[in-house]
Amino acid sequence: MADTRAALPGDLHWYDLPDDEADDSADDSADDSADDSADEGAQEDVAPPASRRRWLPARLRRAGVNTVAVLLLLAAWEILPRTGVVDPVFVPPLSDDLAAWWDLLVTGSLPEHLGASLGRSLAGFGLAVVLAIPLGLLIGWYRPVADLLTPLLELFRNTSAVALLPVFTLILGIGEPAKISFVLYACSWPILLNTISGVKTVEPLLVKSARSMGLGPVRLFQKVILPAAVPAIFTGVRLAGATSILVLLFAEMVGAKAGLGYLILDTQSSFRIPDMYAGIITISVLGLLLNLLLVAAERRFSTWRTT
């Protein structure tokens, strides 16, 4: 057997060697293995995880693309009116609009209108969040309540809020209650419908598993239903945040003496076009900031999804 092993080249192992050579060979291979392990550990400590290496360039690339798109829009806004491609009387260059925005800011006119719009928008939006989320959870979780209120939901959700603006004005007048109630009505539907959808689309297996573990209705709702519905709820809240600003403009164009909607209508009627675009720019920035704030809140309340 020993002769056969010796005759075969490349088939010599440490157990075929004499005792002293076998010990040296085993020690050498153990040292080599330890060195390789140490090198691999050092490389793992130095090199960042592959997922982090992929995530950072993708995030920077997406931010760069978004920035380029915005810069192209701003450049077109500045260049096209100055080159005569569009009429600068109706679409002034961006620099003129920003100069008008600064003048409105310095004179105090813009802060006054912005404060009035922001107060009405936040009041109606906040009331919608407080009222629509509990009602949506109730309708989505309890079948008798859903059977009772579903016909009314189907009736009113297909009725445009703008079409009901004259009704709010006739009933509540042209003061602040009408405008806040109008925003409340318009913001309630995205929150309400998304909350109901979030509750009804919870994975049935999760509900069955929780019930098999002995969770009662209250604990089941607290531990399973509500966390699973949070993403859908925040989708509705973000939609309502944008809606609160958009519909308010219509309300402020009827019987208001302050607000961004009033500013836009007044500057348009008096043909102060740069001031009109200054109001539009303010609304766009306000909507963007509100959306970023709601996205940050969604991440804060949805940390369980990434842990």
mmCIF file with all atom_site columns, N, CA and C in Angstrom, residues 211-281:
data_model
loop_
_atom_site.group_PDB
_atom_site.id
_atom_site.type_symbol
_atom_site.label_atom_id
_atom_site.label_alt_id
_atom_site.label_comp_id
_atom_site.label_asym_id
_atom_site.label_entity_id
_atom_site.label_seq_id
_atom_site.pdbx_PDB_ins_code
_atom_site.Cartn_x
_atom_site.Cartn_y
_atom_site.Cartn_z
_atom_site.occupancy
_atom_site.B_iso_or_equiv
_atom_site.pdbx_formal_charge
_atom_site.auth_seq_id
_atom_site.auth_comp_id
_atom_site.auth_asym_id
_atom_site.auth_atom_id
_atom_site.pdbx_PDB_model_num
ATOM 1   N N  . ARG A 1 211 ? -53.893 35.607 16.073  1.00 0.00 ? 211 ARG A N  1
ATOM 2   C CA . ARG A 1 211 ? -55.021 35.035 16.816  1.00 0.00 ? 211 ARG A CA 1
ATOM 3   C C  . ARG A 1 211 ? -54.691 33.670 17.371  1.00 0.00 ? 211 ARG A C  1
ATOM 4   N N  . SER A 1 212 ? -53.908 32.871 16.640  1.00 0.00 ? 212 SER A N  1
ATOM 5   C CA . SER A 1 212 ? -53.521 31.559 17.147  1.00 0.00 ? 212 SER A CA 1
ATOM 6   C C  . SER A 1 212 ? -52.606 31.660 18.359  1.00 0.00 ? 212 SER A C  1
ATOM 7   N N  . MET A 1 213 ? -51.933 32.798 18.506  1.00 0.00 ? 213 MET A N  1
ATOM 8   C CA . MET A 1 213 ? -51.072 33.022 19.664  1.00 0.00 ? 213 MET A CA 1
ATOM 9   C C  . MET A 1 213 ? -51.833 33.599 20.849  1.00 0.00 ? 213 MET A C  1
ATOM 10  N N  . GLY A 1 214 ? -53.142 33.767 20.692  1.00 0.00 ? 214 GLY A N  1
ATOM 11  C CA . GLY A 1 214 ? -53.975 34.195 21.809  1.00 0.00 ? 214 GLY A CA 1
ATOM 12  C C  . GLY A 1 214 ? -54.158 35.676 21.954  1.00 0.00 ? 214 GLY A C  1
ATOM 13  N N  . LEU A 1 215 ? -53.838 36.479 20.918  1.00 0.00 ? 215 LEU A N  1
ATOM 14  C CA . LEU A 1 215 ? -54.041 37.921 21.010  1.00 0.00 ? 215 LEU A CA 1
ATOM 15  C C  . LEU A 1 215 ? -55.520 38.256 20.887  1.00 0.00 ? 215 LEU A C  1
ATOM 16  N N  . GLY A 1 216 ? -56.000 39.112 21.792  1.00 0.00 ? 216 GLY A N  1
ATOM 17  C CA . GLY A 1 216 ? -57.374 39.559 21.729  1.00 0.00 ? 216 GLY A CA 1
ATOM 18  C C  . GLY A 1 216 ? -57.566 40.629 20.674  1.00 0.00 ? 216 GLY A C  1
ATOM 19  N N  . PRO A 1 217 ? -58.780 41.090 20.469  1.00 0.00 ? 217 PRO A N  1
ATOM 20  C CA . PRO A 1 217 ? -59.030 42.088 19.423  1.00 0.00 ? 217 PRO A CA 1
ATOM 21  C C  . PRO A 1 217 ? -58.235 43.379 19.614  1.00 0.00 ? 217 PRO A C  1
ATOM 22  N N  . VAL A 1 218 ? -58.127 43.851 20.859  1.00 0.00 ? 218 VAL A N  1
ATOM 23  C CA . VAL A 1 218 ? -57.414 45.106 21.094  1.00 0.00 ? 218 VAL A CA 1
ATOM 24  C C  . VAL A 1 218 ? -55.928 44.951 20.826  1.00 0.00 ? 218 VAL A C  1
ATOM 25  N N  . ARG A 1 219 ? -55.333 43.885 21.371  1.00 0.00 ? 219 ARG A N  1
ATOM 26  C CA . ARG A 1 219 ? -53.908 43.646 21.158  1.00 0.00 ? 219 ARG A CA 1
ATOM 27  C C  . ARG A 1 219 ? -53.608 43.321 19.696  1.00 0.00 ? 219 ARG A C  1
ATOM 28  N N  . LEU A 1 220 ? -54.509 42.611 19.042  1.00 0.00 ? 220 LEU A N  1
ATOM 29  C CA . LEU A 1 220 ? -54.335 42.306 17.627  1.00 0.00 ? 220 LEU A CA 1
ATOM 30  C C  . LEU A 1 220 ? -54.315 43.585 16.796  1.00 0.00 ? 220 LEU A C  1
ATOM 31  N N  . PHE A 1 221 ? -55.215 44.484 17.117  1.00 0.00 ? 221 PHE A N  1
ATOM 32  C CA . PHE A 1 221 ? -55.255 45.751 16.383  1.00 0.00 ? 221 PHE A CA 1
ATOM 33  C C  . PHE A 1 221 ? -54.004 46.569 16.664  1.00 0.00 ? 221 PHE A C  1
ATOM 34  N N  . GLN A 1 222 ? -53.543 46.571 17.897  1.00 0.00 ? 222 GLN A N  1
ATOM 35  C CA . GLN A 1 222 ? -52.391 47.379 18.294  1.00 0.00 ? 222 GLN A CA 1
ATOM 36  C C  . GLN A 1 222 ? -51.077 46.840 17.734  1.00 0.00 ? 222 GLN A C  1
ATOM 37  N N  . LYS A 1 223 ? -50.912 45.517 17.741  1.00 0.00 ? 223 LYS A N  1
ATOM 38  C CA . LYS A 1 223 ? -49.637 44.908 17.382  1.00 0.00 ? 223 LYS A CA 1
ATOM 39  C C  . LYS A 1 223 ? -49.526 44.509 15.917  1.00 0.00 ? 223 LYS A C  1
ATOM 40  N N  . VAL A 1 224 ? -50.647 44.276 15.250  1.00 0.00 ? 224 VAL A N  1
ATOM 41  C CA . VAL A 1 224 ? -50.595 43.766 13.884  1.00 0.00 ? 224 VAL A CA 1
ATOM 42  C C  . VAL A 1 224 ? -51.234 44.738 12.893  1.00 0.00 ? 224 VAL A C  1
ATOM 43  N N  . ILE A 1 225 ? -52.501 45.077 13.126  1.00 0.00 ? 225 ILE A N  1
ATOM 44  C CA . ILE A 1 225 ? -53.249 45.848 12.133  1.00 0.00 ? 225 ILE A CA 1
ATOM 45  C C  . ILE A 1 225 ? -52.686 47.248 11.958  1.00 0.00 ? 225 ILE A C  1
ATOM 46  N N  . LEU A 1 226 ? -52.517 47.957 13.073  1.00 0.00 ? 226 LEU A N  1
ATOM 47  C CA . LEU A 1 226 ? -52.073 49.353 12.982  1.00 0.00 ? 226 LEU A CA 1
ATOM 48  C C  . LEU A 1 226 ? -50.671 49.487 12.395  1.00 0.00 ? 226 LEU A C  1
ATOM 49  N N  . PRO A 1 227 ? -49.663 48.709 12.846  1.00 0.00 ? 227 PRO A N  1
ATOM 50  C CA . PRO A 1 227 ? -48.338 48.834 12.213  1.00 0.00 ? 227 PRO A CA 1
ATOM 51  C C  . PRO A 1 227 ? -48.353 48.497 10.727  1.00 0.00 ? 227 PRO A C  1
ATOM 52  N N  . ALA A 1 228 ? -49.140 47.490 10.331  1.00 0.00 ? 228 ALA A N  1
ATOM 53  C CA . ALA A 1 228 ? -49.174 47.116 8.924   1.00 0.00 ? 228 ALA A CA 1
ATOM 54  C C  . ALA A 1 228 ? -49.852 48.183 8.064   1.00 0.00 ? 228 ALA A C  1
ATOM 55  N N  . ALA A 1 229 ? -50.739 48.966 8.655   1.00 0.00 ? 229 ALA A N  1
ATOM 56  C CA . ALA A 1 229 ? -51.467 49.987 7.901   1.00 0.00 ? 229 ALA A CA 1
ATOM 57  C C  . ALA A 1 229 ? -50.738 51.325 7.863   1.00 0.00 ? 229 ALA A C  1
ATOM 58  N N  . VAL A 1 230 ? -49.660 51.479 8.604   1.00 0.00 ? 230 VAL A N  1
ATOM 59  C CA . VAL A 1 230 ? -48.963 52.766 8.684   1.00 0.00 ? 230 VAL A CA 1
ATOM 60  C C  . VAL A 1 230 ? -48.488 53.267 7.316   1.00 0.00 ? 230 VAL A C  1
ATOM 61  N N  . PRO A 1 231 ? -47.866 52.439 6.453   1.00 0.00 ? 231 PRO A N  1
ATOM 62  C CA . PRO A 1 231 ? -47.441 52.969 5.145   1.00 0.00 ? 231 PRO A CA 1
ATOM 63  C C  . PRO A 1 231 ? -48.589 53.536 4.325   1.00 0.00 ? 231 PRO A C  1
ATOM 64  N N  . ALA A 1 232 ? -49.730 52.840 4.294   1.00 0.00 ? 232 ALA A N  1
ATOM 65  C CA . ALA A 1 232 ? -50.876 53.344 3.533   1.00 0.00 ? 232 ALA A CA 1
ATOM 66  C C  . ALA A 1 232 ? -51.420 54.628 4.156   1.00 0.00 ? 232 ALA A C  1
ATOM 67  N N  . ILE A 1 233 ? -51.418 54.701 5.476   1.00 0.00 ? 233 ILE A N  1
ATOM 68  C CA . ILE A 1 233 ? -51.906 55.912 6.143   1.00 0.00 ? 233 ILE A CA 1
ATOM 69  C C  . ILE A 1 233 ? -51.044 57.113 5.776   1.00 0.00 ? 233 ILE A C  1
ATOM 70  N N  . PHE A 1 234 ? -49.731 56.937 5.787   1.00 0.00 ? 234 PHE A N  1
ATOM 71  C CA . PHE A 1 234 ? -48.850 58.055 5.472   1.00 0.00 ? 234 PHE A CA 1
ATOM 72  C C  . PHE A 1 234 ? -48.914 58.425 3.995   1.00 0.00 ? 234 PHE A C  1
ATOM 73  N N  . THR A 1 235 ? -49.231 57.471 3.139   1.00 0.00 ? 235 THR A N  1
ATOM 74  C CA . THR A 1 235 ? -49.463 57.827 1.740   1.00 0.00 ? 235 THR A CA 1
ATOM 75  C C  . THR A 1 235 ? -50.639 58.791 1.625   1.00 0.00 ? 235 THR A C  1
ATOM 76  N N  . GLY A 1 236 ? -51.713 58.483 2.342   1.00 0.00 ? 236 GLY A N  1
ATOM 77  C CA . GLY A 1 236 ? -52.864 59.392 2.357   1.00 0.00 ? 236 GLY A CA 1
ATOM 78  C C  . GLY A 1 236 ? -52.542 60.737 2.976   1.00 0.00 ? 236 GLY A C  1
ATOM 79  N N  . VAL A 1 237 ? -51.734 60.736 4.027   1.00 0.00 ? 237 VAL A N  1
ATOM 80  C CA . VAL A 1 237 ? -51.367 61.997 4.678   1.00 0.00 ? 237 VAL A CA 1
ATOM 81  C C  . VAL A 1 237 ? -50.545 62.871 3.740   1.00 0.00 ? 237 VAL A C  1
ATOM 82  N N  . ARG A 1 238 ? -49.629 62.272 2.996   1.00 0.00 ? 238 ARG A N  1
ATOM 83  C CA . ARG A 1 238 ? -48.826 63.050 2.048   1.00 0.00 ? 238 ARG A CA 1
ATOM 84  C C  . ARG A 1 238 ? -49.694 63.617 0.922   1.00 0.00 ? 238 ARG A C  1
ATOM 85  N N  . LEU A 1 239 ? -50.628 62.825 0.426   1.00 0.00 ? 239 LEU A N  1
ATOM 86  C CA . LEU A 1 239 ? -51.540 63.333 -0.595  1.00 0.00 ? 239 LEU A CA 1
ATOM 87  C C  . LEU A 1 239 ? -52.389 64.480 -0.037  1.00 0.00 ? 239 LEU A C  1
ATOM 88  N N  . ALA A 1 240 ? -52.829 64.332 1.203   1.00 0.00 ? 240 ALA A N  1
ATOM 89  C CA . ALA A 1 240 ? -53.637 65.379 1.818   1.00 0.00 ? 240 ALA A CA 1
ATOM 90  C C  . ALA A 1 240 ? -52.815 66.641 2.046   1.00 0.00 ? 240 ALA A C  1
ATOM 91  N N  . GLY A 1 241 ? -51.530 66.499 2.347   1.00 0.00 ? 241 GLY A N  1
ATOM 92  C CA . GLY A 1 241 ? -50.684 67.681 2.523   1.00 0.00 ? 241 GLY A CA 1
ATOM 93  C C  . GLY A 1 241 ? -50.595 68.519 1.263   1.00 0.00 ? 241 GLY A C  1
ATOM 94  N N  . ALA A 1 242 ? -50.438 67.855 0.120   1.00 0.00 ? 242 ALA A N  1
ATOM 95  C CA . ALA A 1 242 ? -50.428 68.593 -1.147  1.00 0.00 ? 242 ALA A CA 1
ATOM 96  C C  . ALA A 1 242 ? -51.808 69.181 -1.449  1.00 0.00 ? 242 ALA A C  1
ATOM 97  N N  . THR A 1 243 ? -52.849 68.417 -1.139  1.00 0.00 ? 243 THR A N  1
ATOM 98  C CA . THR A 1 243 ? -54.212 68.890 -1.402  1.00 0.00 ? 243 THR A CA 1
ATOM 99  C C  . THR A 1 243 ? -54.547 70.113 -0.565  1.00 0.00 ? 243 THR A C  1
ATOM 100 N N  . SER A 1 244 ? -54.044 70.164 0.663   1.00 0.00 ? 244 SER A N  1
ATOM 101 C CA . SER A 1 244 ? -54.375 71.279 1.548   1.00 0.00 ? 244 SER A CA 1
ATOM 102 C C  . SER A 1 244 ? -53.919 72.616 0.991   1.00 0.00 ? 244 SER A C  1
ATOM 103 N N  . ILE A 1 245 ? -52.839 72.615 0.231   1.00 0.00 ? 245 ILE A N  1
ATOM 104 C CA . ILE A 1 245 ? -52.345 73.860 -0.358  1.00 0.00 ? 245 ILE A CA 1
ATOM 105 C C  . ILE A 1 245 ? -53.076 74.178 -1.659  1.00 0.00 ? 245 ILE A C  1
ATOM 106 N N  . LEU A 1 246 ? -53.318 73.134 -2.456  1.00 0.00 ? 246 LEU A N  1
ATOM 107 C CA . LEU A 1 246 ? -53.934 73.362 -3.764  1.00 0.00 ? 246 LEU A CA 1
ATOM 108 C C  . LEU A 1 246 ? -55.366 73.873 -3.640  1.00 0.00 ? 246 LEU A C  1
ATOM 109 N N  . VAL A 1 247 ? -56.176 73.210 -2.798  1.00 0.00 ? 247 VAL A N  1
ATOM 110 C CA . VAL A 1 247 ? -57.581 73.618 -2.719  1.00 0.00 ? 247 VAL A CA 1
ATOM 111 C C  . VAL A 1 247 ? -57.732 74.955 -1.994  1.00 0.00 ? 247 VAL A C  1
ATOM 112 N N  . LEU A 1 248 ? -56.753 75.273 -1.132  1.00 0.00 ? 248 LEU A N  1
ATOM 113 C CA . LEU A 1 248 ? -56.850 76.550 -0.427  1.00 0.00 ? 248 LEU A CA 1
ATOM 114 C C  . LEU A 1 248 ? -56.775 77.726 -1.398  1.00 0.00 ? 248 LEU A C  1
ATOM 115 N N  . LEU A 1 249 ? -56.042 77.560 -2.486  1.00 0.00 ? 249 LEU A N  1
ATOM 116 C CA . LEU A 1 249 ? -55.941 78.638 -3.462  1.00 0.00 ? 249 LEU A CA 1
ATOM 117 C C  . LEU A 1 249 ? -57.308 78.996 -4.029  1.00 0.00 ? 249 LEU A C  1
ATOM 118 N N  . PHE A 1 250 ? -58.142 77.972 -4.265  1.00 0.00 ? 250 PHE A N  1
ATOM 119 C CA . PHE A 1 250 ? -59.485 78.257 -4.755  1.00 0.00 ? 250 PHE A CA 1
ATOM 120 C C  . PHE A 1 250 ? -60.294 79.019 -3.705  1.00 0.00 ? 250 PHE A C  1
ATOM 121 N N  . ALA A 1 251 ? -60.176 78.594 -2.455  1.00 0.00 ? 251 ALA A N  1
ATOM 122 C CA . ALA A 1 251 ? -60.947 79.251 -1.399  1.00 0.00 ? 251 ALA A CA 1
ATOM 123 C C  . ALA A 1 251 ? -60.503 80.698 -1.207  1.00 0.00 ? 251 ALA A C  1
ATOM 124 N N  . GLU A 1 252 ? -59.195 80.967 -1.363  1.00 0.00 ? 252 GLU A N  1
ATOM 125 C CA . GLU A 1 252 ? -58.697 82.318 -1.148  1.00 0.00 ? 252 GLU A CA 1
ATOM 126 C C  . GLU A 1 252 ? -58.993 83.245 -2.322  1.00 0.00 ? 252 GLU A C  1
ATOM 127 N N  . MET A 1 253 ? -59.400 82.676 -3.421  1.00 0.00 ? 253 MET A N  1
ATOM 128 C CA . MET A 1 253 ? -59.794 83.508 -4.550  1.00 0.00 ? 253 MET A CA 1
ATOM 129 C C  . MET A 1 253 ? -61.239 83.970 -4.467  1.00 0.00 ? 253 MET A C  1
ATOM 130 N N  . VAL A 1 254 ? -61.934 83.548 -3.405  1.00 0.00 ? 254 VAL A N  1
ATOM 131 C CA . VAL A 1 254 ? -63.345 83.923 -3.220  1.00 0.00 ? 254 VAL A CA 1
ATOM 132 C C  . VAL A 1 254 ? -63.477 84.610 -1.866  1.00 0.00 ? 254 VAL A C  1
ATOM 133 N N  . GLY A 1 255 ? -63.556 85.912 -1.856  1.00 0.00 ? 255 GLY A N  1
ATOM 134 C CA . GLY A 1 255 ? -63.849 86.639 -0.634  1.00 0.00 ? 255 GLY A CA 1
ATOM 135 C C  . GLY A 1 255 ? -62.713 86.756 0.350   1.00 0.00 ? 255 GLY A C  1
ATOM 136 N N  . ALA A 1 256 ? -61.488 86.493 -0.054  1.00 0.00 ? 256 ALA A N  1
ATOM 137 C CA . ALA A 1 256 ? -60.355 86.630 0.860   1.00 0.00 ? 256 ALA A CA 1
ATOM 138 C C  . ALA A 1 256 ? -59.652 87.964 0.637   1.00 0.00 ? 256 ALA A C  1
ATOM 139 N N  . LYS A 1 257 ? -59.031 88.475 1.688   1.00 0.00 ? 257 LYS A N  1
ATOM 140 C CA . LYS A 1 257 ? -58.273 89.711 1.593   1.00 0.00 ? 257 LYS A CA 1
ATOM 141 C C  . LYS A 1 257 ? -56.786 89.490 1.867   1.00 0.00 ? 257 LYS A C  1
ATOM 142 N N  . ALA A 1 258 ? -56.420 88.243 2.104   1.00 0.00 ? 258 ALA A N  1
ATOM 143 C CA . ALA A 1 258 ? -55.021 87.890 2.325   1.00 0.00 ? 258 ALA A CA 1
ATOM 144 C C  . ALA A 1 258 ? -54.857 86.411 2.003   1.00 0.00 ? 258 ALA A C  1
ATOM 145 N N  . GLY A 1 259 ? -53.635 86.051 1.642   1.00 0.00 ? 259 GLY A N  1
ATOM 146 C CA . GLY A 1 259 ? -53.355 84.672 1.288   1.00 0.00 ? 259 GLY A CA 1
ATOM 147 C C  . GLY A 1 259 ? -52.672 84.604 -0.072  1.00 0.00 ? 259 GLY A C  1
ATOM 148 N N  . LEU A 1 260 ? -51.986 83.497 -0.321  1.00 0.00 ? 260 LEU A N  1
ATOM 149 C CA . LEU A 1 260 ? -51.270 83.351 -1.589  1.00 0.00 ? 260 LEU A CA 1
ATOM 150 C C  . LEU A 1 260 ? -52.231 83.294 -2.774  1.00 0.00 ? 260 LEU A C  1
ATOM 151 N N  . GLY A 1 261 ? -53.390 82.658 -2.585  1.00 0.00 ? 261 GLY A N  1
ATOM 152 C CA . GLY A 1 261 ? -54.379 82.641 -3.658  1.00 0.00 ? 261 GLY A CA 1
ATOM 153 C C  . GLY A 1 261 ? -54.874 84.042 -3.985  1.00 0.00 ? 261 GLY A C  1
ATOM 154 N N  . TYR A 1 262 ? -55.138 84.822 -2.957  1.00 0.00 ? 262 TYR A N  1
ATOM 155 C CA . TYR A 1 262 ? -55.547 86.215 -3.170  1.00 0.00 ? 262 TYR A CA 1
ATOM 156 C C  . TYR A 1 262 ? -54.428 87.005 -3.847  1.00 0.00 ? 262 TYR A C  1
ATOM 157 N N  . LEU A 1 263 ? -53.180 86.764 -3.439  1.00 0.00 ? 263 LEU A N  1
ATOM 158 C CA . LEU A 1 263 ? -52.049 87.467 -4.042  1.00 0.00 ? 263 LEU A CA 1
ATOM 159 C C  . LEU A 1 263 ? -51.950 87.164 -5.532  1.00 0.00 ? 263 LEU A C  1
ATOM 160 N N  . ILE A 1 264 ? -52.080 85.898 -5.904  1.00 0.00 ? 264 ILE A N  1
ATOM 161 C CA . ILE A 1 264 ? -51.982 85.522 -7.318  1.00 0.00 ? 264 ILE A CA 1
ATOM 162 C C  . ILE A 1 264 ? -53.111 86.147 -8.127  1.00 0.00 ? 264 ILE A C  1
ATOM 163 N N  . LEU A 1 265 ? -54.334 86.080 -7.606  1.00 0.00 ? 265 LEU A N  1
ATOM 164 C CA . LEU A 1 265 ? -55.470 86.639 -8.341  1.00 0.00 ? 265 LEU A CA 1
ATOM 165 C C  . LEU A 1 265 ? -55.366 88.162 -8.453  1.00 0.00 ? 265 LEU A C  1
ATOM 166 N N  . ASP A 1 266 ? -54.949 88.808 -7.382  1.00 0.00 ? 266 ASP A N  1
ATOM 167 C CA . ASP A 1 266 ? -54.849 90.268 -7.392  1.00 0.00 ? 266 ASP A CA 1
ATOM 168 C C  . ASP A 1 266 ? -53.757 90.747 -8.335  1.00 0.00 ? 266 ASP A C  1
ATOM 169 N N  . THR A 1 267 ? -52.600 90.096 -8.315  1.00 0.00 ? 267 THR A N  1
ATOM 170 C CA . THR A 1 267 ? -51.506 90.513 -9.207  1.00 0.00 ? 267 THR A CA 1
ATOM 171 C C  . THR A 1 267 ? -51.829 90.197 -10.665 1.00 0.00 ? 267 THR A C  1
ATOM 172 N N  . GLN A 1 268 ? -52.590 89.129 -10.902 1.00 0.00 ? 268 GLN A N  1
ATOM 173 C CA . GLN A 1 268 ? -52.971 88.815 -12.282 1.00 0.00 ? 268 GLN A CA 1
ATOM 174 C C  . GLN A 1 268 ? -53.961 89.845 -12.832 1.00 0.00 ? 268 GLN A C  1
ATOM 175 N N  . SER A 1 269 ? -54.911 90.235 -11.994 1.00 0.00 ? 269 SER A N  1
ATOM 176 C CA . SER A 1 269 ? -55.908 91.203 -12.452 1.00 0.00 ? 269 SER A CA 1
ATOM 177 C C  . SER A 1 269 ? -55.313 92.589 -12.648 1.00 0.00 ? 269 SER A C  1
ATOM 178 N N  . SER A 1 270 ? -54.289 92.917 -11.882 1.00 0.00 ? 270 SER A N  1
ATOM 179 C CA . SER A 1 270 ? -53.625 94.216 -12.047 1.00 0.00 ? 270 SER A CA 1
ATOM 180 C C  . SER A 1 270 ? -52.413 94.146 -12.965 1.00 0.00 ? 270 SER A C  1
ATOM 181 N N  . PHE A 1 271 ? -52.208 92.991 -13.594 1.00 0.00 ? 271 PHE A N  1
ATOM 182 C CA . PHE A 1 271 ? -51.155 92.765 -14.580 1.00 0.00 ? 271 PHE A CA 1
ATOM 183 C C  . PHE A 1 271 ? -49.757 92.981 -13.994 1.00 0.00 ? 271 PHE A C  1
ATOM 184 N N  . ARG A 1 272 ? -49.579 92.579 -12.751 1.00 0.00 ? 272 ARG A N  1
ATOM 185 C CA . ARG A 1 272 ? -48.232 92.555 -12.151 1.00 0.00 ? 272 ARG A CA 1
ATOM 186 C C  . ARG A 1 272 ? -47.718 91.118 -12.255 1.00 0.00 ? 272 ARG A C  1
ATOM 187 N N  . ILE A 1 273 ? -47.295 90.768 -13.457 1.00 0.00 ? 273 ILE A N  1
ATOM 188 C CA . ILE A 1 273 ? -46.994 89.372 -13.776 1.00 0.00 ? 273 ILE A CA 1
ATOM 189 C C  . ILE A 1 273 ? -45.817 88.823 -12.961 1.00 0.00 ? 273 ILE A C  1
ATOM 190 N N  . PRO A 1 274 ? -44.702 89.553 -12.788 1.00 0.00 ? 274 PRO A N  1
ATOM 191 C CA . PRO A 1 274 ? -43.623 89.009 -11.949 1.00 0.00 ? 274 PRO A CA 1
ATOM 192 C C  . PRO A 1 274 ? -44.077 88.719 -10.519 1.00 0.00 ? 274 PRO A C  1
ATOM 193 N N  . ASP A 1 275 ? -44.932 89.594 -9.961  1.00 0.00 ? 275 ASP A N  1
ATOM 194 C CA . ASP A 1 275 ? -45.448 89.325 -8.616  1.00 0.00 ? 275 ASP A CA 1
ATOM 195 C C  . ASP A 1 275 ? -46.329 88.076 -8.602  1.00 0.00 ? 275 ASP A C  1
ATOM 196 N N  . MET A 1 276 ? -47.065 87.845 -9.683  1.00 0.00 ? 276 MET A N  1
ATOM 197 C CA . MET A 1 276 ? -47.885 86.647 -9.760  1.00 0.00 ? 276 MET A CA 1
ATOM 198 C C  . MET A 1 276 ? -47.019 85.394 -9.743  1.00 0.00 ? 276 MET A C  1
ATOM 199 N N  . TYR A 1 277 ? -45.946 85.403 -10.507 1.00 0.00 ? 277 TYR A N  1
ATOM 200 C CA . TYR A 1 277 ? -45.044 84.243 -10.516 1.00 0.00 ? 277 TYR A CA 1
ATOM 201 C C  . TYR A 1 277 ? -44.319 84.111 -9.186  1.00 0.00 ? 277 TYR A C  1
ATOM 202 N N  . ALA A 1 278 ? -44.088 85.206 -8.507  1.00 0.00 ? 278 ALA A N  1
ATOM 203 C CA . ALA A 1 278 ? -43.484 85.131 -7.174  1.00 0.00 ? 278 ALA A CA 1
ATOM 204 C C  . ALA A 1 278 ? -44.393 84.356 -6.217  1.00 0.00 ? 278 ALA A C  1
ATOM 205 N N  . GLY A 1 279 ? -45.699 84.610 -6.305  1.00 0.00 ? 279 GLY A N  1
ATOM 206 C CA . GLY A 1 279 ? -46.641 83.844 -5.486  1.00 0.00 ? 279 GLY A CA 1
ATOM 207 C C  . GLY A 1 279 ? -46.665 82.381 -5.863  1.00 0.00 ? 279 GLY A C  1
ATOM 208 N N  . ILE A 1 280 ? -46.586 82.075 -7.157  1.00 0.00 ? 280 ILE A N  1
ATOM 209 C CA . ILE A 1 280 ? -46.583 80.677 -7.605  1.00 0.00 ? 280 ILE A CA 1
ATOM 210 C C  . ILE A 1 280 ? -45.324 79.969 -7.119  1.00 0.00 ? 280 ILE A C  1
ATOM 211 N N  . ILE A 1 281 ? -44.178 80.645 -7.199  1.00 0.00 ? 281 ILE A N  1
ATOM 212 C CA . ILE A 1 281 ? -42.929 80.049 -6.701  1.00 0.00 ? 281 ILE A CA 1
ATOM 213 C C  . ILE A 1 281 ? -43.030 79.755 -5.206  1.00 0.00 ? 281 ILE A C  1
#
